[in-house]
Amino acid sequence: MTDFTHDPSRKSWVASASGHGDFPLQNLPLGIFRPRGEEPRGGVAIGDEILDLPMALAQGLFTGEAEQAARAASGRSLNPLMALGKGSRAALRRRLSEILDGAGPETAMIKELAPRILHHAQDCALELPAEIGDYTDFYAGIQHATNTGRLLRPDNPLMPNYKHIPVAYHGRSSSVVTSGTPVRRPQGQRKRGDEAAPTYGPSRNLDYELELGLWIGPGNAQGEPIPVAEAGGHVIGFCLLNDWSARDIQGWEYQPLGPFLGKSFSTTISPWVVTAEALEPFRQAQAPRGEGDPAPLPYLWDDADQGNGAFGVDLEVFIETPVMREKGAAPQRFSRVSAANLYWTAAQMVAHHSSGGCNLRPGDLFGSGTISGVERETWGSLLEQSAGGRQPLALASGETRRFLEDGDEIVFRASCQKEGFAPIGFGECRGRIAPA
Ligand code: MN
């Protein structure tokens, strides 16, 4: 369902939006920003600028449903907007597209308001877009699950439940941080294979995980599962998510109850919510299940979801080491992979999560699970790239890496491209490792 807001020929009067790699007029992602010395509030990324929603509201630029949505997005978090239905969000998008249109009936009048309603993004801090009540991390990257499972069980990498259940664990929302926040190397119990007993100290195997983040909208009442056919509509937007992982702490602690301190020290997300509406042109059919794979139980299966419930998002991982920074060398790309490699759709994750009666709430965050493809250049973690640390990677700078070292910075980027539509991106998800 695309409309005029996706028309690639339309341009904004905000000059930097034309051909912008992430935020052209066709994207319009929402976030919470803070101009220097002022209070945080809702905004929209457009080129290198941010449209100030409360200021635009005060100028009387919204009416009706769009006004209701703009008001809900004007405070210190987007939770009130996330609680609204699809109709209000779509109305907001249509009106934002008109406001920022470079060739509309109101363009001349609105351009006059630019000094009052626009901020240079570089002069603003970006905050978490929502108060995250709960964060759940899935494991839907089947190639990642296969690659990591193979390190432990070479002959039988996937657990028997994998193709029946969208496997997940409940993560920690308190330590989700926005792009650019330093990530302190965690301390914890770790025990190498050659050690008789665990010791407490800084993680020696610190890793990243390349994931897509899913923002939950209206949610459900406790005890009332969301049917899979409706579940996709409960994902109102997407971000990039780095599920930092201390592999040594994780490896020692995870049995039998799953990840705990090896994951909970920090999770970094990109600050802009790329809306489900913006991604509409990039929907695609879910990749067919492998030959011989079991059919999912009916509560996880919807033909329409299988037909258009996947997203053509290309994700990239870059590393910048202190040596690269010193030399002025460009960050090195570790991997590039499509989100089409996910084995479960967003709708299946929502349907499964709520199927037992658990209530989801506006502003809840899901991680997709690490996204990897088949070839090495598509693997989404160092655990995979260095074969559990046994095969250090040679970097172009002459350095090697088993896992991350202090000062290393990991940057995720993502974009969507499709013939006949303007490419859009997600902005950065960046984090630098600080010493323990
Ligand atoms: Mn993860």
PDB file of N, CA and C and ligand atoms in Angstrom, residues 135 137-139 144 169 209 211 241 243 245 263 369-370, ligand 1:
ATOM      1  N   TYR A 135      12.263  -5.339  26.795  1.00  0.00           N
ATOM      2  CA  TYR A 135      13.088  -5.611  25.618  1.00  0.00           C
ATOM      3  C   TYR A 135      13.255  -7.123  25.497  1.00  0.00           C
ATOM      4  N   ASP A 137      14.853 -10.247  23.039  1.00  0.00           N
ATOM      5  CA  ASP A 137      15.759 -10.520  21.919  1.00  0.00           C
ATOM      6  C   ASP A 137      15.466 -11.895  21.327  1.00  0.00           C
ATOM      7  N   PHE A 138      15.116 -11.878  20.036  1.00  0.00           N
ATOM      8  CA  PHE A 138      14.839 -13.133  19.326  1.00  0.00           C
ATOM      9  C   PHE A 138      16.140 -13.722  18.767  1.00  0.00           C
ATOM     10  N   TYR A 139      15.979 -14.772  17.999  1.00  0.00           N
ATOM     11  CA  TYR A 139      17.114 -15.559  17.504  1.00  0.00           C
ATOM     12  C   TYR A 139      16.757 -16.026  16.097  1.00  0.00           C
ATOM     13  N   HIS A 144      22.894 -17.440  11.462  1.00  0.00           N
ATOM     14  CA  HIS A 144      23.650 -17.161  12.692  1.00  0.00           C
ATOM     15  C   HIS A 144      23.485 -18.323  13.678  1.00  0.00           C
ATOM     16  N   TYR A 169      14.786 -14.627  24.317  1.00  0.00           N
ATOM     17  CA  TYR A 169      14.939 -14.490  25.770  1.00  0.00           C
ATOM     18  C   TYR A 169      14.518 -13.077  26.134  1.00  0.00           C
ATOM     19  N   GLU A 209      26.525  -7.894  17.974  1.00  0.00           N
ATOM     20  CA  GLU A 209      25.572  -8.682  17.187  1.00  0.00           C
ATOM     21  C   GLU A 209      24.752  -7.725  16.339  1.00  0.00           C
ATOM     22  N   GLU A 211      21.674  -6.666  14.511  1.00  0.00           N
ATOM     23  CA  GLU A 211      20.252  -7.020  14.556  1.00  0.00           C
ATOM     24  C   GLU A 211      19.389  -5.854  14.080  1.00  0.00           C
ATOM     25  N   LEU A 241      20.025  -2.419  15.879  1.00  0.00           N
ATOM     26  CA  LEU A 241      20.237  -2.817  17.274  1.00  0.00           C
ATOM     27  C   LEU A 241      21.520  -3.634  17.377  1.00  0.00           C
ATOM     28  N   ASP A 243      23.335  -5.918  19.870  1.00  0.00           N
ATOM     29  CA  ASP A 243      23.210  -6.717  21.102  1.00  0.00           C
ATOM     30  C   ASP A 243      24.617  -7.121  21.532  1.00  0.00           C
ATOM     31  N   SER A 245      27.699  -8.525  23.268  1.00  0.00           N
ATOM     32  CA  SER A 245      27.706  -9.826  23.934  1.00  0.00           C
ATOM     33  C   SER A 245      29.100 -10.157  24.439  1.00  0.00           C
ATOM     34  N   LYS A 263      24.915 -10.336  28.379  1.00  0.00           N
ATOM     35  CA  LYS A 263      24.164  -9.498  27.429  1.00  0.00           C
ATOM     36  C   LYS A 263      23.652  -8.202  28.057  1.00  0.00           C
ATOM     37  N   GLY A 369      17.381 -10.881  16.496  1.00  0.00           N
ATOM     38  CA  GLY A 369      18.409 -11.915  16.469  1.00  0.00           C
ATOM     39  C   GLY A 369      19.452 -11.520  15.433  1.00  0.00           C
ATOM     40  N   THR A 370      20.662 -11.996  15.657  1.00  0.00           N
ATOM     41  CA  THR A 370      21.772 -11.652  14.778  1.00  0.00           C
ATOM     42  C   THR A 370      21.480 -12.109  13.353  1.00  0.00           C
TER      43      THR A 370
HETATM   44 MN    MN B   1      21.115 -11.181  20.133  1.00  0.00          MN
END
